[in-house]
Short mmCIF file of C-alpha atoms in Angstrom, two decimals:
data_model
loop_
_atom_site.label_atom_id
_atom_site.label_comp_id
_atom_site.label_asym_id
_atom_site.label_seq_id
_atom_site.Cartn_x
_atom_site.Cartn_y
_atom_site.Cartn_z
CA MET A 263 18.45 2.66 -5.44
CA THR A 264 15.62 3.97 -7.29
CA LYS A 265 16.68 5.13 -11.08
CA THR A 266 15.35 8.23 -11.60
CA GLN A 267 15.08 10.40 -15.45
CA ILE A 268 18.40 11.03 -15.33
CA ASP A 269 19.37 8.06 -14.82
CA HIS A 270 17.41 6.26 -17.70
CA ALA A 271 18.32 9.07 -19.89
CA LYS A 272 21.98 9.20 -18.67
CA GLU A 273 22.21 5.16 -19.79
CA GLY A 274 21.04 5.11 -23.12
CA ILE A 275 17.10 3.93 -22.01
CA LEU A 276 13.59 5.91 -22.86
CA THR A 277 11.74 6.13 -20.26
CA PRO A 278 7.48 5.61 -20.98
CA GLU A 279 7.33 9.64 -19.86
CA MET A 280 9.96 10.39 -21.93
CA LEU A 281 8.64 8.63 -25.36
CA GLU A 282 4.80 10.90 -23.98
CA VAL A 283 6.85 13.86 -24.00
CA ALA A 284 8.19 13.17 -26.79
CA LYS A 285 5.44 13.04 -28.85
CA ALA A 286 3.38 15.65 -27.41
CA GLU A 287 5.86 18.31 -27.70
CA ASN A 288 7.60 16.75 -30.87
CA ILE A 289 10.49 16.58 -30.19
CA ASP A 290 13.11 13.69 -31.75
CA LYS A 291 13.26 10.77 -28.34
CA GLU A 292 16.92 11.12 -29.39
CA LEU A 293 16.73 14.56 -28.81
CA VAL A 294 15.20 14.09 -25.68
CA LEU A 295 17.07 11.11 -24.23
CA GLU A 296 19.96 13.59 -24.90
CA ARG A 297 18.30 16.59 -22.72
CA VAL A 298 16.90 15.12 -19.79
CA ALA A 299 20.60 13.44 -20.02
CA ASN A 300 22.08 16.81 -19.39
CA GLY A 301 19.25 18.74 -17.94
CA SER A 302 17.85 20.78 -20.13
CA LEU A 303 15.15 19.50 -20.94
CA VAL A 304 12.32 18.28 -17.26
CA ILE A 305 10.03 15.52 -17.64
CA MET A 306 7.03 16.50 -14.25
CA THR A 307 6.12 13.49 -12.94
CA ARG A 308 3.33 12.49 -10.87
CA LYS A 309 1.74 9.33 -10.39
CA GLY A 310 -0.79 7.90 -12.93
CA CYS A 311 -1.49 11.35 -14.36
CA PRO A 312 0.46 12.48 -17.99
CA PRO A 313 4.18 13.83 -17.46
CA VAL A 314 5.16 17.32 -18.25
CA ALA A 315 7.83 18.47 -20.31
CA ILE A 316 10.12 21.74 -19.42
CA GLY A 317 12.78 22.76 -21.45
CA LYS A 318 14.67 23.69 -24.35
CA GLY A 319 12.32 22.54 -27.19
CA ALA A 320 9.06 22.35 -25.51
CA ARG A 321 6.66 24.35 -25.82
CA THR A 322 6.87 27.15 -23.13
CA LYS A 323 4.34 25.90 -19.45
CA ILE A 324 2.23 27.66 -17.78
CA ASN A 325 2.41 27.34 -13.82
CA VAL A 326 -0.63 28.58 -11.30
CA ASN A 327 -0.40 29.35 -7.56
CA LEU A 328 -2.88 29.30 -5.77
CA GLY A 329 -3.00 28.79 -1.87
CA THR A 330 -4.77 30.83 0.99
CA SER A 331 -3.24 32.97 4.06
CA SER A 332 -3.57 33.28 6.81
CA ALA A 333 -6.06 35.92 5.92
CA ALA A 334 -7.76 34.02 4.02
CA ILE A 335 -8.74 30.31 4.18
CA ASP A 336 -11.43 28.82 2.84
CA PRO A 337 -10.63 25.61 1.16
CA GLU A 338 -13.11 25.40 -1.04
CA ALA A 339 -12.55 28.15 -3.36
CA GLU A 340 -8.73 26.97 -3.53
CA VAL A 341 -10.88 23.07 -4.77
CA GLU A 342 -12.04 25.89 -7.43
CA LYS A 343 -9.61 27.57 -8.27
CA VAL A 344 -7.42 23.41 -8.82
CA LYS A 345 -10.66 23.15 -11.46
CA VAL A 346 -10.28 26.66 -13.41
CA ALA A 347 -6.19 26.04 -13.40
CA GLN A 348 -6.93 22.32 -15.49
CA GLN A 349 -9.91 23.13 -18.10
CA TYR A 350 -7.99 26.34 -18.81
CA GLY A 351 -4.42 25.14 -20.19
CA ALA A 352 -2.47 25.37 -17.03
CA ALA A 353 0.27 23.35 -16.63
CA THR A 354 1.32 22.63 -13.24
CA ILE A 355 -0.13 24.07 -10.04
CA THR A 356 1.69 25.15 -7.02
CA ASP A 357 0.07 24.72 -4.12
CA LEU A 358 1.49 27.79 -1.55
CA SER A 359 -1.22 27.73 1.35
CA MET A 360 0.09 29.15 4.76
CA GLY A 361 -3.61 28.96 6.59
CA GLY A 362 -6.04 25.96 7.75
CA ASP A 363 -5.42 22.62 8.15
CA ILE A 364 -2.39 22.67 5.36
CA SER A 365 -2.20 19.20 4.79
CA ALA A 366 -6.00 18.88 4.21
CA ILE A 367 -5.48 20.79 1.20
CA ARG A 368 -2.35 20.10 -0.48
CA LYS A 369 -4.41 16.26 -0.88
CA MET A 370 -8.03 18.19 -2.05
CA VAL A 371 -5.24 19.34 -4.68
CA PHE A 372 -4.06 16.24 -4.99
CA GLU A 373 -8.09 14.94 -5.80
CA ASN A 374 -8.64 17.57 -7.80
CA THR A 375 -6.62 16.72 -10.92
CA GLU A 376 -3.78 15.70 -12.96
CA LEU A 377 -1.68 18.03 -13.48
CA PRO A 378 1.75 17.59 -11.03
CA VAL A 379 1.71 19.88 -7.82
CA THR A 380 4.73 21.38 -6.35
CA THR A 381 5.07 22.96 -2.53
CA VAL A 382 7.84 25.25 -0.74
CA PRO A 383 8.16 23.05 2.02
CA ILE A 384 9.02 25.83 4.33
CA TYR A 385 5.66 27.17 4.02
CA GLN A 386 3.72 24.50 5.80
CA THR A 387 7.17 24.80 8.22
CA ILE A 388 7.11 27.98 9.95
CA VAL A 389 2.74 27.91 10.54
CA GLU A 390 3.03 24.86 11.62
CA CYS A 391 5.94 25.40 14.53
CA GLY A 392 7.49 28.92 14.46
CA MET A 393 10.29 30.62 13.63
CA GLU A 394 11.58 30.71 17.17
CA ASN A 395 11.83 27.05 17.57
CA LEU A 396 12.68 25.93 14.33
CA THR A 397 15.48 23.35 14.06
CA ILE A 398 16.63 22.39 10.75
CA ASN A 399 15.64 18.37 11.49
CA ASP A 400 11.73 20.13 11.21
CA ILE A 401 12.44 21.36 7.95
CA LEU A 402 13.87 18.43 6.02
CA SER A 403 10.78 16.16 8.55
CA TYR A 404 8.37 18.08 6.43
CA LEU A 405 10.32 18.73 3.26
CA LYS A 406 10.14 14.76 3.44
CA LYS A 407 6.65 14.96 4.24
CA HIS A 408 6.22 16.23 0.66
CA VAL A 409 7.74 14.15 -0.79
CA ASP A 410 6.01 11.34 0.89
CA GLU A 411 2.49 12.01 -0.30
CA GLY A 412 3.45 12.57 -3.87
CA VAL A 413 4.38 16.55 -4.92
CA SER A 414 5.86 16.99 -8.98
CA SER A 415 8.61 19.31 -7.46
CA VAL A 416 9.77 20.89 -3.96
CA LEU A 417 11.20 24.64 -4.53
CA LEU A 418 13.89 25.50 -2.71
CA HIS A 419 15.44 29.28 -1.03
CA CYS A 420 19.62 28.42 -1.54
CA VAL A 421 20.13 32.59 -0.52
CA GLU A 422 23.40 32.48 1.07
CA LYS A 423 24.61 34.25 4.02
CA GLU A 424 27.24 36.64 1.93
CA MET A 425 24.59 36.91 -0.49
CA LEU A 426 22.46 39.07 3.22
CA GLU A 427 25.37 40.91 3.43
CA GLN A 428 25.53 42.37 0.11
CA LEU A 429 21.68 43.19 0.23
CA LYS A 430 22.31 45.37 2.74
CA GLY A 431 24.32 47.88 0.79
CA THR A 432 22.64 47.74 -1.71
CA GLY A 433 19.63 50.69 -1.13
CA ARG A 434 17.27 48.67 -2.59
CA VAL A 435 13.29 50.60 -2.44
CA MET A 436 11.95 47.15 -1.89
CA GLY A 437 14.90 45.16 -0.30
CA MET A 438 13.98 41.12 -0.34
CA VAL A 439 10.22 40.94 -1.35
CA SER A 440 10.75 36.58 -1.71
CA LYS A 441 8.31 34.83 0.77
CA GLY A 442 10.50 31.04 1.11
CA GLY A 443 13.81 33.44 0.92
CA SER A 444 12.52 35.86 3.43
CA PHE A 445 11.32 32.67 5.94
CA THR A 446 15.32 30.69 5.32
CA SER A 447 16.93 34.26 5.72
CA SER A 448 15.33 34.63 9.10
CA PHE A 449 15.93 31.24 10.28
CA MET A 450 19.64 31.97 9.20
CA LEU A 451 20.42 35.40 11.37
CA LEU A 452 17.98 33.33 14.06
CA ASN A 453 20.82 30.84 14.03
CA GLU A 454 23.78 32.32 12.88
CA CYS A 455 24.09 30.24 10.45
CA GLU A 456 24.62 28.61 6.95
CA ASN A 457 21.86 28.12 4.29
CA PRO A 458 20.20 24.63 5.80
CA PHE A 459 19.67 23.65 2.13
CA ILE A 460 22.50 24.76 1.32
CA GLU A 461 24.92 22.25 4.36
CA HIS A 462 21.83 18.94 3.21
CA PHE A 463 22.24 19.19 0.57
CA ASP A 464 23.15 15.90 -0.72
CA GLU A 465 20.25 14.27 1.91
CA ILE A 466 18.52 16.77 0.58
CA MET A 467 19.08 14.88 -3.15
CA GLU A 468 18.37 11.49 -1.40
CA ILE A 469 15.03 12.71 -0.46
CA LEU A 470 14.03 13.74 -4.24
CA ARG A 471 15.24 10.56 -5.79
CA LYS A 472 13.02 8.46 -3.96
CA ASN A 473 9.50 9.73 -5.97
CA ASP A 474 12.35 10.94 -9.22
CA VAL A 475 10.76 15.20 -7.92
CA VAL A 476 11.78 18.68 -9.33
CA LEU A 477 14.33 20.61 -7.46
CA SER A 478 13.35 24.16 -7.95
CA LEU A 479 16.15 26.71 -7.07
CA GLY A 480 14.58 29.69 -6.16
CA ASN A 481 14.82 33.25 -6.81
CA THR A 482 15.11 34.78 -2.98
CA MET A 483 17.53 37.50 -4.59
CA ARG A 484 14.58 39.24 -7.35
CA SER A 485 13.74 42.65 -7.78
CA GLY A 486 10.29 44.61 -5.88
CA CYS A 487 9.83 46.85 -8.16
CA ILE A 488 11.21 48.51 -11.65
CA HIS A 489 13.28 50.36 -9.79
CA ASP A 490 15.86 47.42 -8.05
CA LEU A 491 17.78 47.16 -10.58
CA LYS A 492 20.12 43.54 -11.54
CA ASP A 493 22.63 44.23 -7.81
CA SER A 494 25.23 42.24 -6.30
CA ALA A 495 22.86 39.68 -4.11
CA GLN A 496 21.09 38.90 -7.17
CA LEU A 497 24.72 37.82 -9.38
CA MET A 498 25.18 35.76 -6.73
CA GLU A 499 22.14 33.85 -6.17
CA ILE A 500 22.36 33.51 -10.41
CA GLU A 501 26.42 31.96 -9.69
CA THR A 502 25.34 29.57 -6.90
CA ASN A 503 21.84 28.70 -8.41
CA ALA A 504 23.94 27.68 -11.26
CA THR A 505 26.71 25.40 -9.36
CA LEU A 506 23.27 23.87 -6.92
CA ALA A 507 21.86 22.97 -9.68
CA LYS A 508 24.69 21.04 -11.72
CA ARG A 509 25.03 19.69 -8.30
CA ALA A 510 22.31 17.69 -8.02
CA ASN A 511 22.29 16.81 -12.22
CA GLU A 512 25.47 15.02 -10.90
CA MET A 513 23.10 13.03 -8.13
CA GLY A 514 20.46 12.30 -10.67
CA VAL A 515 17.92 14.65 -9.87
CA GLN A 516 16.24 16.70 -12.37
CA VAL A 517 16.35 20.76 -11.23
CA ILE A 518 14.49 24.09 -12.87
CA ILE A 519 16.31 27.29 -12.26
CA ASN A 520 13.73 30.41 -10.62
CA GLY A 521 15.20 33.27 -12.47
CA MET A 522 15.01 37.46 -13.38
CA GLY A 523 11.91 37.03 -12.18
CA GLY A 524 9.53 39.59 -9.90
CA HIS A 525 9.72 43.27 -11.59
CA ILE A 526 12.94 44.05 -15.07
CA GLN A 527 12.74 47.11 -16.77
CA ALA A 528 11.81 45.47 -20.13
CA ALA A 529 14.53 46.10 -21.96
CA ASP A 530 17.03 43.50 -19.55
CA ILE A 531 14.79 40.94 -20.17
CA PRO A 532 16.32 39.45 -23.19
CA ASP A 533 19.93 40.43 -21.91
CA SER A 534 18.91 39.02 -18.52
CA VAL A 535 17.18 35.21 -19.70
CA LYS A 536 20.89 35.31 -22.38
CA LEU A 537 22.76 35.67 -18.71
CA TYR A 538 21.39 32.85 -17.23
CA LYS A 539 21.57 30.92 -19.83
CA ASP A 540 24.78 31.16 -20.61
CA LYS A 541 25.80 30.28 -16.89
CA ALA A 542 23.87 26.59 -17.07
CA ASP A 543 21.24 25.01 -19.48
CA PHE A 544 19.01 23.57 -16.86
CA PRO A 545 15.18 24.87 -17.69
CA LEU A 546 14.42 28.87 -16.74
CA PHE A 547 11.66 29.86 -14.59
CA VAL A 548 9.78 33.35 -14.08
CA ALA A 549 7.41 34.66 -11.63
CA GLY A 550 6.50 37.51 -14.57
CA PRO A 551 8.45 39.82 -15.14
CA LEU A 552 6.23 43.09 -14.67
CA PRO A 553 8.29 45.41 -16.58
CA THR A 554 5.73 48.27 -15.00
CA ASP A 555 5.30 48.56 -11.61
CA ILE A 556 2.12 50.89 -12.48
CA ALA A 557 -0.38 48.21 -13.16
CA VAL A 558 -2.17 47.85 -10.33
CA GLY A 559 -5.36 45.78 -11.13
CA TYR A 560 -4.22 45.28 -14.59
CA ASP A 561 -0.69 43.78 -13.59
CA HIS A 562 -2.22 40.61 -15.65
CA ILE A 563 -2.17 42.43 -18.60
CA ALA A 564 1.12 43.90 -17.84
CA GLY A 565 2.73 40.52 -16.91
CA ALA A 566 1.91 39.13 -19.37
CA VAL A 567 4.24 42.08 -22.23
CA GLY A 568 6.92 41.14 -19.86
CA ALA A 569 6.32 37.34 -19.65
CA SER A 570 6.29 37.39 -23.92
CA MET A 571 9.01 38.34 -23.65
CA ALA A 572 11.14 36.08 -21.56
CA SER A 573 9.36 33.43 -23.53
CA GLY A 574 10.35 34.93 -26.26
CA ALA A 575 13.80 35.18 -25.87
CA GLY A 576 14.24 31.59 -23.73
CA ALA A 577 12.82 31.19 -21.01
CA ASP A 578 11.12 28.52 -20.65
CA TYR A 579 8.86 28.11 -17.77
CA LEU A 580 6.05 31.00 -16.80
CA CYS A 581 4.51 31.84 -13.31
CA TYR A 582 1.57 33.36 -13.78
CA ILE A 583 -0.22 36.59 -12.35
CA THR A 584 -3.67 37.22 -11.62
CA PRO A 585 -5.25 40.73 -11.61
CA ALA A 586 -5.19 40.95 -7.70
CA GLU A 587 -0.94 40.38 -7.63
CA HIS A 588 0.32 43.13 -5.06
CA LEU A 589 -3.27 43.41 -4.22
CA SER A 590 -5.09 40.25 -2.19
CA LEU A 591 -5.57 36.90 -2.37
CA PRO A 592 -7.38 36.10 -6.01
CA ASP A 593 -10.73 34.24 -6.73
CA PRO A 594 -10.93 31.17 -9.28
CA GLN A 595 -12.16 34.18 -11.80
CA GLN A 596 -8.79 36.45 -11.51
CA VAL A 597 -6.70 32.80 -11.96
CA LYS A 598 -8.85 32.23 -15.21
CA GLU A 599 -8.04 35.76 -15.99
CA GLY A 600 -4.73 35.23 -15.42
CA LEU A 601 -3.91 32.24 -16.48
CA ILE A 602 -5.59 33.31 -19.79
CA ALA A 603 -3.23 36.01 -20.04
CA PHE A 604 -0.02 34.40 -19.52
CA ARG A 605 -1.02 31.46 -22.20
CA ILE A 606 -0.97 33.84 -24.60
CA ALA A 607 1.73 35.23 -23.67
CA ALA A 608 3.56 32.34 -24.07
CA HIS A 609 2.04 31.10 -27.53
CA ILE A 610 3.48 34.70 -27.98
CA GLY A 611 6.93 33.77 -27.55
CA ASP A 612 6.99 30.24 -28.57
CA SER A 613 6.10 31.99 -32.21
CA MET A 614 9.52 33.89 -31.28
CA LYS A 615 11.68 31.44 -30.11
CA TYR A 616 10.15 28.42 -32.78
CA GLY A 617 8.18 30.18 -35.42
CA LEU A 618 4.97 30.67 -36.64
CA ASN A 619 2.38 28.71 -35.40
CA ASP A 620 -0.18 26.29 -37.55
CA ALA A 621 -2.88 27.20 -35.74
CA ASP A 622 -2.97 31.04 -35.90
CA MET A 623 -3.45 30.80 -39.68
CA MET A 624 -6.27 28.24 -39.63
CA LEU A 625 -7.94 31.64 -37.50
CA ALA A 626 -6.92 33.98 -39.85
CA GLU A 627 -8.47 31.40 -42.71
CA LYS A 628 -11.56 31.29 -40.85
CA ARG A 629 -12.04 35.00 -39.51
CA ALA A 630 -11.40 35.91 -44.01
CA ASN A 631 -14.19 33.87 -44.63
CA PHE A 632 -16.36 35.14 -41.40
CA ASP A 633 -16.61 31.45 -39.62
CA TRP A 634 -17.46 32.84 -36.51
CA ARG A 635 -18.27 29.74 -34.70
CA GLY A 636 -14.60 27.98 -36.39
CA GLN A 637 -12.73 31.34 -35.10
CA ALA A 638 -14.81 30.64 -31.45
CA GLU A 639 -13.34 26.82 -31.63
CA LEU A 640 -9.52 28.03 -32.45
CA ALA A 641 -9.57 30.25 -29.42
CA ILE A 642 -7.78 29.83 -26.06
CA ASP A 643 -11.25 30.75 -24.36
CA PRO A 644 -13.57 29.68 -26.88
CA ALA A 645 -16.97 30.70 -24.92
CA LYS A 646 -16.06 34.39 -24.97
CA PRO A 647 -16.03 35.21 -28.24
CA SER A 648 -18.60 32.73 -28.96
CA GLN A 649 -20.05 34.98 -26.76
CA MET A 650 -19.44 38.71 -28.95
CA CYS A 651 -19.17 38.09 -32.51
CA PRO A 652 -22.94 37.55 -34.63
CA ASP A 653 -23.48 34.38 -35.78
CA GLU A 654 -23.05 35.14 -39.81
CA GLY A 655 -21.85 38.15 -41.62
CA PRO A 656 -19.70 40.83 -41.33
CA CYS A 657 -19.37 42.25 -37.36
CA SER A 658 -20.56 45.03 -36.04
CA MET A 659 -18.04 47.13 -35.60
CA CYS A 660 -18.11 48.10 -39.49
CA GLY A 661 -21.29 46.01 -40.18
CA ASP A 662 -21.84 46.36 -44.22
CA TYR A 663 -18.86 48.56 -44.49
CA CYS A 664 -16.19 45.37 -44.14
CA ALA A 665 -13.46 46.45 -45.61
CA ILE A 666 -12.39 42.33 -45.81
CA LYS A 667 -16.18 42.58 -48.01
CA ILE A 668 -15.25 45.19 -49.84
CA MET A 669 -12.15 43.50 -51.40
CA LYS A 670 -12.88 39.55 -51.51
CA ASN A 671 -13.96 39.14 -54.62
CA TYR A 672 -10.90 41.76 -56.55
CA LEU A 673 -8.89 40.36 -54.12
CA THR A 674 -9.54 36.55 -55.33
CA GLY A 675 -9.60 37.07 -59.19
CA ASP A 676 -14.08 36.78 -59.05
CA ASN A 677 -14.59 40.35 -60.14
#
């Protein structure tokens, strides 16, 4: 049997990947060993690529969603998005393609990045098999196909029939907004069966163990607007995902829990993170969250506000949002804008979790000395400030009347 990172950690063996992330994240290697063993830290791997640590003690990571849809099929544009994600600091990529030659697109994604790649196998299953004639064998076959091709993580939606019954009575404005959750739920309702991912859980864990693929437990019951408050269906999903995560960990499979994403009132964000963490201290993956619904066209900014709060409260992994959210498939420029916004959010969140970062002090010192090039080099996106600042002296905002310049001699004692 193939040994996974969890297997090695439980035997007290430090793998090369554990040592690499310990150095990269500045975490004591024995703590890495302990946290991988108990599931609070996940190491996402991909053959020949640097490992990525997600979870307790690690910097907040950003995932970039991309992929074709049935209405927009441009593989070259998706490859460009992959390159943008790599260039501007994404930690992982999720390919959600549902249009064109999906397998070929996934291959192109692999060929153009060193980042770990996640997929949602039910997407391709639905596109190529349809819903009417879909079988459990089809579902498991596509899952195995993705694992065999080398994905680092797969996202499964483990909704239950009882959750669907609860959802009917909630009176939600937006109902269910999870695409993968809707596919899985439709299969269950059409075939009058329970969730195939739960019924075949042990078999699926064996498939994932083969390549130490991380299980990402989906958030089917997330809210689609801030007026859809936490309800019984959401609470049931939290319990189910926590139970399945513990079961997977016992079987040697690393787990990330998707939760609290979507749309959530700002005041509820810290307590919602705590609710998930109290149930199970596995890495928490959050899409957004969006704390308002009226930022359409600027949802990457609204999402970054919610994401900084979530990260600061303890979320480990953020799924970015682009300006095109709710409107269209994003183009490469919108991918860049969303990613940078969420890198800012992660940086703020990490300052809340772990304390201030030296980079902020270094940049402040450069700013105090009107070192424009130095400021740009320390910025998250160096190119943009480089285009906006002067070559030397105060900026055009204040010109000769710069407060820093006026008071500098007095405050430094040089007068």
